[in-house]
PDB file of C-alpha atoms in Angstrom:
ATOM      1  CA  MET A   1     268.628 -59.998  85.741  1.00 62.00           C
ATOM      2  CA  SER A   2     272.368 -60.587  85.355  1.00 70.00           C
ATOM      3  CA  VAL A   3     271.746 -64.348  85.103  1.00 70.00           C
ATOM      4  CA  LEU A   4     269.243 -63.768  82.305  1.00 67.00           C
ATOM      5  CA  PHE A   5     271.614 -61.386  80.512  1.00 75.00           C
ATOM      6  CA  ASN A   6     274.482 -63.882  80.753  1.00 76.00           C
ATOM      7  CA  SER A   7     272.245 -66.690  79.466  1.00 74.00           C
ATOM      8  CA  ILE A   8     271.240 -64.592  76.456  1.00 77.00           C
ATOM      9  CA  GLN A   9     274.879 -63.759  75.775  1.00 80.00           C
ATOM     10  CA  GLN A  10     275.884 -67.409  75.942  1.00 81.00           C
ATOM     11  CA  ALA A  11     272.991 -68.469  73.692  1.00 78.00           C
ATOM     12  CA  THR A  12     273.883 -65.755  71.166  1.00 82.00           C
ATOM     13  CA  LYS A  13     277.524 -66.822  71.181  1.00 84.00           C
ATOM     14  CA  TRP A  14     276.572 -70.494  70.765  1.00 84.00           C
ATOM     15  CA  VAL A  15     274.399 -69.700  67.732  1.00 84.00           C
ATOM     16  CA  GLU A  16     277.197 -67.687  66.124  1.00 84.00           C
ATOM     17  CA  GLN A  17     279.727 -70.473  66.707  1.00 84.00           C
ATOM     18  CA  ASN A  18     277.472 -73.253  65.391  1.00 85.00           C
ATOM     19  CA  THR A  19     275.991 -71.526  62.358  1.00 90.00           C
ATOM     20  CA  ASP A  20     276.645 -73.461  59.161  1.00 86.00           C
ATOM     21  CA  PRO A  21     279.531 -71.665  57.407  1.00 87.00           C
ATOM     22  CA  ASP A  22     277.680 -71.837  54.073  1.00 86.00           C
ATOM     23  CA  VAL A  23     274.921 -69.506  55.324  1.00 90.00           C
ATOM     24  CA  LYS A  24     276.663 -67.252  57.836  1.00 86.00           C
ATOM     25  CA  ASP A  25     276.913 -64.353  55.359  1.00 88.00           C
ATOM     26  CA  LEU A  26     273.267 -64.533  54.189  1.00 90.00           C
ATOM     27  CA  TRP A  27     270.507 -62.297  55.532  1.00 91.00           C
ATOM     28  CA  PHE A  28     268.932 -63.358  58.865  1.00 92.00           C
ATOM     29  CA  MET A  29     271.602 -66.014  59.415  1.00 92.00           C
ATOM     30  CA  GLY A  30     274.295 -66.299  62.074  1.00 90.00           C
ATOM     31  CA  SER A  31     272.324 -64.594  64.833  1.00 90.00           C
ATOM     32  CA  ILE A  32     269.069 -65.303  66.635  1.00 90.00           C
ATOM     33  CA  TRP A  33     268.127 -61.624  66.748  1.00 91.00           C
ATOM     34  CA  PRO A  34     266.969 -60.815  63.190  1.00 92.00           C
ATOM     35  CA  VAL A  35     264.396 -63.624  63.040  1.00 94.00           C
ATOM     36  CA  THR A  36     263.332 -62.974  66.647  1.00 93.00           C
ATOM     37  CA  ILE A  37     262.715 -59.289  65.923  1.00 95.00           C
ATOM     38  CA  VAL A  38     260.722 -60.116  62.780  1.00 96.00           C
ATOM     39  CA  VAL A  39     258.524 -62.658  64.589  1.00 96.00           C
ATOM     40  CA  VAL A  40     257.917 -60.374  67.585  1.00 96.00           C
ATOM     41  CA  MET A  41     257.035 -57.427  65.320  1.00 97.00           C
ATOM     42  CA  TYR A  42     254.737 -59.668  63.254  1.00 97.00           C
ATOM     43  CA  LEU A  43     252.863 -60.948  66.304  1.00 97.00           C
ATOM     44  CA  TYR A  44     252.612 -57.487  67.852  1.00 97.00           C
ATOM     45  CA  PHE A  45     251.217 -55.956  64.655  1.00 97.00           C
ATOM     46  CA  VAL A  46     248.691 -58.660  63.729  1.00 96.00           C
ATOM     47  CA  LEU A  47     247.437 -59.260  67.272  1.00 95.00           C
ATOM     48  CA  LYS A  48     247.476 -55.763  68.775  1.00 95.00           C
ATOM     49  CA  LEU A  49     248.823 -52.756  66.870  1.00 96.00           C
ATOM     50  CA  GLY A  50     247.181 -53.529  63.523  1.00 95.00           C
ATOM     51  CA  PRO A  51     243.637 -54.211  64.802  1.00 95.00           C
ATOM     52  CA  GLU A  52     243.782 -51.104  67.013  1.00 95.00           C
ATOM     53  CA  PHE A  53     244.986 -48.994  64.075  1.00 95.00           C
ATOM     54  CA  MET A  54     242.134 -50.263  61.877  1.00 94.00           C
ATOM     55  CA  ARG A  55     239.411 -50.108  64.540  1.00 92.00           C
ATOM     56  CA  TYR A  56     237.856 -46.848  63.342  1.00 92.00           C
ATOM     57  CA  ARG A  57     239.064 -46.991  59.750  1.00 93.00           C
ATOM     58  CA  ASN A  58     237.511 -48.434  56.631  1.00 95.00           C
ATOM     59  CA  PRO A  59     239.219 -51.438  55.045  1.00 94.00           C
ATOM     60  CA  PHE A  60     242.011 -50.499  52.662  1.00 94.00           C
ATOM     61  CA  ASN A  61     241.379 -51.305  49.015  1.00 92.00           C
ATOM     62  CA  ILE A  62     244.613 -53.143  48.238  1.00 94.00           C
ATOM     63  CA  ASP A  63     243.260 -55.745  45.822  1.00 92.00           C
ATOM     64  CA  ARG A  64     245.785 -54.837  43.123  1.00 93.00           C
ATOM     65  CA  ILE A  65     248.684 -55.137  45.584  1.00 95.00           C
ATOM     66  CA  VAL A  66     247.384 -58.485  46.843  1.00 95.00           C
ATOM     67  CA  MET A  67     246.933 -59.744  43.285  1.00 95.00           C
ATOM     68  CA  ILE A  68     250.548 -58.880  42.425  1.00 96.00           C
ATOM     69  CA  TYR A  69     251.693 -60.456  45.697  1.00 97.00           C
ATOM     70  CA  ASN A  70     249.840 -63.698  44.903  1.00 96.00           C
ATOM     71  CA  ALA A  71     251.327 -63.793  41.398  1.00 96.00           C
ATOM     72  CA  VAL A  72     254.836 -63.297  42.821  1.00 96.00           C
ATOM     73  CA  GLN A  73     254.245 -66.097  45.308  1.00 96.00           C
ATOM     74  CA  VAL A  74     253.160 -68.479  42.545  1.00 97.00           C
ATOM     75  CA  VAL A  75     256.236 -67.710  40.429  1.00 97.00           C
ATOM     76  CA  PHE A  76     258.576 -67.870  43.450  1.00 97.00           C
ATOM     77  CA  SER A  77     257.144 -71.220  44.580  1.00 96.00           C
ATOM     78  CA  LEU A  78     257.339 -72.655  41.055  1.00 96.00           C
ATOM     79  CA  TYR A  79     260.994 -71.664  40.923  1.00 96.00           C
ATOM     80  CA  LEU A  80     261.687 -73.434  44.231  1.00 95.00           C
ATOM     81  CA  VAL A  81     259.979 -76.604  42.997  1.00 95.00           C
ATOM     82  CA  LYS A  82     261.958 -76.501  39.754  1.00 94.00           C
ATOM     83  CA  GLU A  83     265.267 -76.048  41.592  1.00 93.00           C
ATOM     84  CA  ALA A  84     264.456 -78.857  44.032  1.00 91.00           C
ATOM     85  CA  PHE A  85     263.851 -81.277  41.175  1.00 90.00           C
ATOM     86  CA  ARG A  86     266.991 -80.135  39.390  1.00 88.00           C
ATOM     87  CA  MET A  87     269.308 -80.412  42.377  1.00 85.00           C
ATOM     88  CA  VAL A  88     267.764 -83.285  44.369  1.00 82.00           C
ATOM     89  CA  TRP A  89     264.872 -85.313  42.986  1.00 81.00           C
ATOM     90  CA  LEU A  90     266.178 -85.973  39.457  1.00 80.00           C
ATOM     91  CA  ARG A  91     269.759 -86.777  40.428  1.00 77.00           C
ATOM     92  CA  ASP A  92     271.093 -90.324  40.113  1.00 75.00           C
ATOM     93  CA  ASP A  93     272.223 -90.353  43.756  1.00 74.00           C
ATOM     94  CA  TYR A  94     268.781 -89.395  45.116  1.00 75.00           C
ATOM     95  CA  ARG A  95     267.656 -91.589  48.016  1.00 78.00           C
ATOM     96  CA  PHE A  96     264.043 -91.256  49.156  1.00 76.00           C
ATOM     97  CA  TYR A  97     264.801 -92.473  52.657  1.00 76.00           C
ATOM     98  CA  CYS A  98     267.800 -90.187  53.207  1.00 77.00           C
ATOM     99  CA  ILE A  99     268.774 -86.944  51.516  1.00 76.00           C
ATOM    100  CA  GLU A 100     272.101 -85.527  52.675  1.00 72.00           C
ATOM    101  CA  LYS A 101     273.971 -82.385  51.757  1.00 71.00           C
ATOM    102  CA  SER A 102     276.077 -82.881  48.656  1.00 68.00           C
ATOM    103  CA  LYS A 103     279.688 -83.647  49.624  1.00 70.00           C
ATOM    104  CA  ASP A 104     281.241 -84.553  46.276  1.00 71.00           C
ATOM    105  CA  ASP A 105     280.180 -81.416  44.410  1.00 74.00           C
ATOM    106  CA  PRO A 106     280.959 -78.165  46.320  1.00 79.00           C
ATOM    107  CA  GLU A 107     279.246 -76.007  43.700  1.00 82.00           C
ATOM    108  CA  LEU A 108     276.057 -78.096  43.860  1.00 82.00           C
ATOM    109  CA  ALA A 109     276.166 -78.004  47.668  1.00 81.00           C
ATOM    110  CA  LYS A 110     276.394 -74.202  47.546  1.00 85.00           C
ATOM    111  CA  GLN A 111     273.381 -74.038  45.208  1.00 87.00           C
ATOM    112  CA  GLN A 112     271.373 -76.373  47.447  1.00 87.00           C
ATOM    113  CA  VAL A 113     272.119 -74.260  50.512  1.00 89.00           C
ATOM    114  CA  PHE A 114     271.143 -71.058  48.718  1.00 91.00           C
ATOM    115  CA  THR A 115     267.847 -72.623  47.582  1.00 92.00           C
ATOM    116  CA  VAL A 116     267.063 -73.670  51.157  1.00 92.00           C
ATOM    117  CA  TRP A 117     267.714 -70.083  52.203  1.00 94.00           C
ATOM    118  CA  LEU A 118     265.415 -68.848  49.417  1.00 94.00           C
ATOM    119  CA  PHE A 119     262.716 -71.158  50.770  1.00 94.00           C
ATOM    120  CA  LEU A 120     263.140 -69.552  54.192  1.00 94.00           C
ATOM    121  CA  THR A 121     262.895 -66.136  52.530  1.00 95.00           C
ATOM    122  CA  SER A 122     259.557 -67.183  51.041  1.00 94.00           C
ATOM    123  CA  LYS A 123     258.323 -67.845  54.586  1.00 95.00           C
ATOM    124  CA  PHE A 124     259.150 -64.257  55.537  1.00 95.00           C
ATOM    125  CA  LEU A 125     257.168 -63.179  52.488  1.00 95.00           C
ATOM    126  CA  ASP A 126     254.245 -65.319  53.671  1.00 95.00           C
ATOM    127  CA  LEU A 127     253.875 -63.081  56.723  1.00 96.00           C
ATOM    128  CA  LEU A 128     252.349 -60.429  54.461  1.00 96.00           C
ATOM    129  CA  ASP A 129     249.263 -62.659  54.243  1.00 95.00           C
ATOM    130  CA  THR A 130     248.248 -61.732  57.781  1.00 96.00           C
ATOM    131  CA  ILE A 131     249.185 -58.080  57.389  1.00 96.00           C
ATOM    132  CA  PHE A 132     246.885 -57.863  54.364  1.00 96.00           C
ATOM    133  CA  PHE A 133     244.087 -59.443  56.440  1.00 96.00           C
ATOM    134  CA  VAL A 134     244.545 -56.714  59.044  1.00 96.00           C
ATOM    135  CA  LEU A 135     244.546 -53.873  56.517  1.00 96.00           C
ATOM    136  CA  ARG A 136     241.456 -55.290  54.797  1.00 94.00           C
ATOM    137  CA  LYS A 137     239.751 -55.781  58.195  1.00 94.00           C
ATOM    138  CA  LYS A 138     239.332 -59.521  57.708  1.00 92.00           C
ATOM    139  CA  GLN A 139     239.941 -60.218  61.357  1.00 89.00           C
ATOM    140  CA  ASN A 140     237.951 -63.463  61.235  1.00 89.00           C
ATOM    141  CA  GLN A 141     240.715 -64.968  59.078  1.00 90.00           C
ATOM    142  CA  ILE A 142     243.412 -64.231  61.643  1.00 92.00           C
ATOM    143  CA  THR A 143     242.866 -67.479  63.529  1.00 92.00           C
ATOM    144  CA  PHE A 144     245.129 -69.334  65.924  1.00 92.00           C
ATOM    145  CA  LEU A 145     245.831 -71.826  63.122  1.00 90.00           C
ATOM    146  CA  HIS A 146     246.869 -69.067  60.721  1.00 93.00           C
ATOM    147  CA  VAL A 147     249.173 -67.201  63.115  1.00 95.00           C
ATOM    148  CA  TYR A 148     250.668 -70.323  64.683  1.00 93.00           C
ATOM    149  CA  HIS A 149     251.359 -71.852  61.277  1.00 92.00           C
ATOM    150  CA  HIS A 150     253.243 -68.796  60.002  1.00 94.00           C
ATOM    151  CA  THR A 151     255.170 -68.359  63.247  1.00 94.00           C
ATOM    152  CA  LEU A 152     256.138 -72.032  63.509  1.00 92.00           C
ATOM    153  CA  VAL A 153     257.271 -72.388  59.893  1.00 92.00           C
ATOM    154  CA  ILE A 154     259.479 -69.307  59.988  1.00 94.00           C
ATOM    155  CA  THR A 155     261.138 -70.120  63.340  1.00 93.00           C
ATOM    156  CA  PHE A 156     261.665 -73.801  62.587  1.00 90.00           C
ATOM    157  CA  GLY A 157     262.739 -72.938  59.046  1.00 91.00           C
ATOM    158  CA  TRP A 158     265.319 -70.516  60.405  1.00 94.00           C
ATOM    159  CA  TYR A 159     266.682 -73.148  62.791  1.00 92.00           C
ATOM    160  CA  ILE A 160     267.176 -75.699  60.005  1.00 89.00           C
ATOM    161  CA  THR A 161     268.620 -73.177  57.544  1.00 92.00           C
ATOM    162  CA  ASN A 162     271.038 -71.755  60.098  1.00 92.00           C
ATOM    163  CA  PHE A 163     272.394 -75.073  61.380  1.00 89.00           C
ATOM    164  CA  TYR A 164     271.764 -77.674  58.654  1.00 86.00           C
ATOM    165  CA  PRO A 165     270.691 -76.104  55.346  1.00 85.00           C
ATOM    166  CA  GLY A 166     269.880 -79.010  53.075  1.00 77.00           C
ATOM    167  CA  GLY A 167     269.307 -82.730  53.192  1.00 77.00           C
ATOM    168  CA  GLN A 168     265.950 -84.197  54.141  1.00 80.00           C
ATOM    169  CA  VAL A 169     264.292 -80.782  54.421  1.00 81.00           C
ATOM    170  CA  ALA A 170     264.273 -80.700  50.607  1.00 84.00           C
ATOM    171  CA  PHE A 171     261.398 -83.195  50.714  1.00 86.00           C
ATOM    172  CA  PHE A 172     259.168 -80.960  52.849  1.00 88.00           C
ATOM    173  CA  GLY A 173     260.307 -77.834  51.006  1.00 90.00           C
ATOM    174  CA  THR A 174     259.380 -79.238  47.595  1.00 91.00           C
ATOM    175  CA  ILE A 175     255.930 -80.410  48.660  1.00 93.00           C
ATOM    176  CA  ASN A 176     255.241 -77.217  50.580  1.00 93.00           C
ATOM    177  CA  ALA A 177     256.298 -75.030  47.646  1.00 94.00           C
ATOM    178  CA  PHE A 178     254.049 -77.056  45.319  1.00 94.00           C
ATOM    179  CA  VAL A 179     251.114 -76.599  47.707  1.00 94.00           C
ATOM    180  CA  HIS A 180     251.822 -72.858  47.705  1.00 95.00           C
ATOM    181  CA  VAL A 181     251.667 -72.772  43.904  1.00 95.00           C
ATOM    182  CA  ILE A 182     248.117 -74.132  44.092  1.00 94.00           C
ATOM    183  CA  MET A 183     247.107 -72.046  47.094  1.00 93.00           C
ATOM    184  CA  TYR A 184     248.347 -68.676  45.865  1.00 95.00           C
ATOM    185  CA  GLY A 185     247.084 -69.484  42.386  1.00 94.00           C
ATOM    186  CA  TYR A 186     243.633 -69.869  43.915  1.00 93.00           C
ATOM    187  CA  TYR A 187     243.986 -66.598  45.844  1.00 92.00           C
ATOM    188  CA  PHE A 188     244.995 -64.878  42.608  1.00 93.00           C
ATOM    189  CA  LEU A 189     241.850 -66.159  40.890  1.00 91.00           C
ATOM    190  CA  THR A 190     239.600 -64.956  43.733  1.00 90.00           C
ATOM    191  CA  ILE A 191     240.885 -61.404  43.245  1.00 90.00           C
ATOM    192  CA  ILE A 192     240.076 -61.553  39.530  1.00 89.00           C
ATOM    193  CA  ASN A 193     236.709 -63.212  40.133  1.00 87.00           C
ATOM    194  CA  PRO A 194     235.339 -63.274  43.720  1.00 85.00           C
ATOM    195  CA  GLU A 195     232.885 -66.014  42.707  1.00 84.00           C
ATOM    196  CA  TYR A 196     235.748 -68.494  42.964  1.00 81.00           C
ATOM    197  CA  LYS A 197     235.556 -68.104  46.740  1.00 80.00           C
ATOM    198  CA  LYS A 198     232.407 -70.243  46.543  1.00 80.00           C
ATOM    199  CA  ALA A 199     233.861 -72.805  44.151  1.00 79.00           C
ATOM    200  CA  TRP A 200     232.986 -76.440  44.928  1.00 79.00           C
ATOM    201  CA  TRP A 201     236.647 -77.437  44.749  1.00 83.00           C
ATOM    202  CA  LYS A 202     237.778 -74.899  47.372  1.00 85.00           C
ATOM    203  CA  LYS A 203     237.730 -77.530  50.127  1.00 89.00           C
ATOM    204  CA  TYR A 204     240.312 -79.577  48.262  1.00 91.00           C
ATOM    205  CA  LEU A 205     242.908 -76.898  49.027  1.00 91.00           C
ATOM    206  CA  THR A 206     242.629 -77.889  52.689  1.00 92.00           C
ATOM    207  CA  ILE A 207     242.634 -81.589  51.790  1.00 94.00           C
ATOM    208  CA  ILE A 208     245.895 -81.078  49.879  1.00 94.00           C
ATOM    209  CA  GLN A 209     247.397 -79.420  52.959  1.00 93.00           C
ATOM    210  CA  LEU A 210     246.251 -82.339  55.130  1.00 94.00           C
ATOM    211  CA  VAL A 211     247.850 -84.813  52.725  1.00 94.00           C
ATOM    212  CA  GLN A 212     251.035 -82.729  52.872  1.00 93.00           C
ATOM    213  CA  PHE A 213     251.354 -83.234  56.631  1.00 93.00           C
ATOM    214  CA  VAL A 214     250.697 -86.981  56.343  1.00 93.00           C
ATOM    215  CA  ILE A 215     253.322 -87.459  53.621  1.00 92.00           C
ATOM    216  CA  THR A 216     256.013 -85.348  55.306  1.00 90.00           C
ATOM    217  CA  GLY A 217     255.325 -86.958  58.684  1.00 90.00           C
ATOM    218  CA  LEU A 218     255.702 -90.488  57.280  1.00 89.00           C
ATOM    219  CA  HIS A 219     258.838 -89.443  55.431  1.00 87.00           C
ATOM    220  CA  GLY A 220     260.271 -88.131  58.689  1.00 86.00           C
ATOM    221  CA  LEU A 221     259.576 -91.460  60.409  1.00 87.00           C
ATOM    222  CA  ILE A 222     261.457 -93.296  57.678  1.00 85.00           C
ATOM    223  CA  THR A 223     264.460 -91.039  58.270  1.00 83.00           C
ATOM    224  CA  ILE A 224     264.456 -91.663  62.025  1.00 85.00           C
ATOM    225  CA  PHE A 225     264.567 -95.440  61.614  1.00 84.00           C
ATOM    226  CA  GLU A 226     267.040 -95.456  58.709  1.00 80.00           C
ATOM    227  CA  PRO A 227     270.464 -96.436  60.136  1.00 80.00           C
ATOM    228  CA  ASP A 228     272.426 -95.386  57.058  1.00 80.00           C
ATOM    229  CA  CYS A 229     271.599 -91.682  57.202  1.00 79.00           C
ATOM    230  CA  ASN A 230     273.643 -88.831  58.652  1.00 78.00           C
ATOM    231  CA  PHE A 231     270.813 -86.308  58.655  1.00 78.00           C
ATOM    232  CA  PRO A 232     270.314 -85.022  62.262  1.00 80.00           C
ATOM    233  CA  ARG A 233     267.461 -87.038  63.757  1.00 81.00           C
ATOM    234  CA  ILE A 234     266.770 -84.311  66.313  1.00 84.00           C
ATOM    235  CA  ILE A 235     265.256 -82.229  63.511  1.00 83.00           C
ATOM    236  CA  MET A 236     262.793 -84.965  62.600  1.00 84.00           C
ATOM    237  CA  LEU A 237     262.025 -85.710  66.253  1.00 86.00           C
ATOM    238  CA  PHE A 238     260.858 -82.121  66.566  1.00 86.00           C
ATOM    239  CA  ALA A 239     259.228 -81.870  63.126  1.00 87.00           C
ATOM    240  CA  ILE A 240     256.994 -84.972  63.321  1.00 89.00           C
ATOM    241  CA  PRO A 241     254.992 -83.845  66.409  1.00 90.00           C
ATOM    242  CA  GLN A 242     254.514 -80.483  64.682  1.00 89.00           C
ATOM    243  CA  ASP A 243     253.231 -82.284  61.583  1.00 90.00           C
ATOM    244  CA  ILE A 244     250.736 -84.132  63.762  1.00 92.00           C
ATOM    245  CA  PHE A 245     249.657 -80.946  65.548  1.00 91.00           C
ATOM    246  CA  MET A 246     249.238 -79.063  62.272  1.00 91.00           C
ATOM    247  CA  PHE A 247     247.213 -81.955  60.847  1.00 94.00           C
ATOM    248  CA  ILE A 248     244.884 -81.773  63.862  1.00 94.00           C
ATOM    249  CA  LEU A 249     244.460 -77.996  63.477  1.00 91.00           C
ATOM    250  CA  PHE A 250     243.800 -78.196  59.725  1.00 93.00           C
ATOM    251  CA  TRP A 251     241.451 -81.145  60.191  1.00 94.00           C
ATOM    252  CA  ASP A 252     239.487 -79.172  62.787  1.00 93.00           C
ATOM    253  CA  PHE A 253     239.288 -76.263  60.327  1.00 91.00           C
ATOM    254  CA  TYR A 254     238.138 -78.623  57.557  1.00 92.00           C
ATOM    255  CA  LYS A 255     235.355 -80.064  59.713  1.00 91.00           C
ATOM    256  CA  THR A 256     234.211 -76.609  60.799  1.00 89.00           C
ATOM    257  CA  ALA A 257     234.264 -75.135  57.301  1.00 86.00           C
ATOM    258  CA  TYR A 258     233.163 -78.006  55.063  1.00 88.00           C
ATOM    259  CA  VAL A 259     231.585 -80.859  57.010  1.00 85.00           C
ATOM    260  CA  LYS A 260     227.928 -80.033  57.460  1.00 68.00           C
ATOM    261  CA  PRO A 261     226.454 -81.148  60.771  1.00 57.00           C
ATOM    262  CA  LYS A 262     223.856 -83.874  60.455  1.00 51.00           C
ATOM    263  CA  LYS A 263     220.289 -82.857  61.119  1.00 47.00           C
ATOM    264  CA  ILE A 264     218.817 -84.291  64.284  1.00 46.00           C
ATOM    265  CA  LYS A 265     215.735 -86.370  63.487  1.00 45.00           C
ATOM    266  CA  GLN A 266     212.602 -85.305  65.330  1.00 42.00           C
TER     267      GLN A 266
END
């Protein structure tokens, strides 16, 4: 037990010492404990406490709350996309194959770091998706893909934001925020008119997510093999396998939900 306690102490101290100084004073940063507590509480609620609490209760009618939540997510994601274009994509020094933290402009670097942190904050907000599923008794939507995706993004997002907030992650962040604009916009429409749940173009939401993983994975490969790039390759070496795994999970969902099995000829 003492060995475990000492290991935890050393890990905690290492995180505190290696936290990027630009984020150390922001919420959830500088210590492993805040994000760990949030993730553990999330998993405990959506997998055990929540379903048990709702077992003998009727679904809560929270459509208005969910509608407002979806609208907030659309606006928040649009803001992140706009800021990414302003601070990264439309700049003269933008390099597709290697985005590094701004060194020549301290004020711009500070803004970039804060936007990365805002993106992480949006991932904490995403956790409400699953909580709403629980309260509305839509347990069938709480799949391994759904829970794993939220858990992975928030833990990996915290790691990047805490130790290297900026650089190449702007590419994934921009695409992911754009996908969220479309996704939460669709969810907003389904609250206003449930018939949109049966819309013919619904499957393209999953296709867009699949394309997202392909694009970000290929972009990560370019970074790994680019010699003139100071972005930590260890981040991409971890991110690319996750991109592949997420693609497999989403592709399996797409086949199950939208690819009709062929009829066996008699």
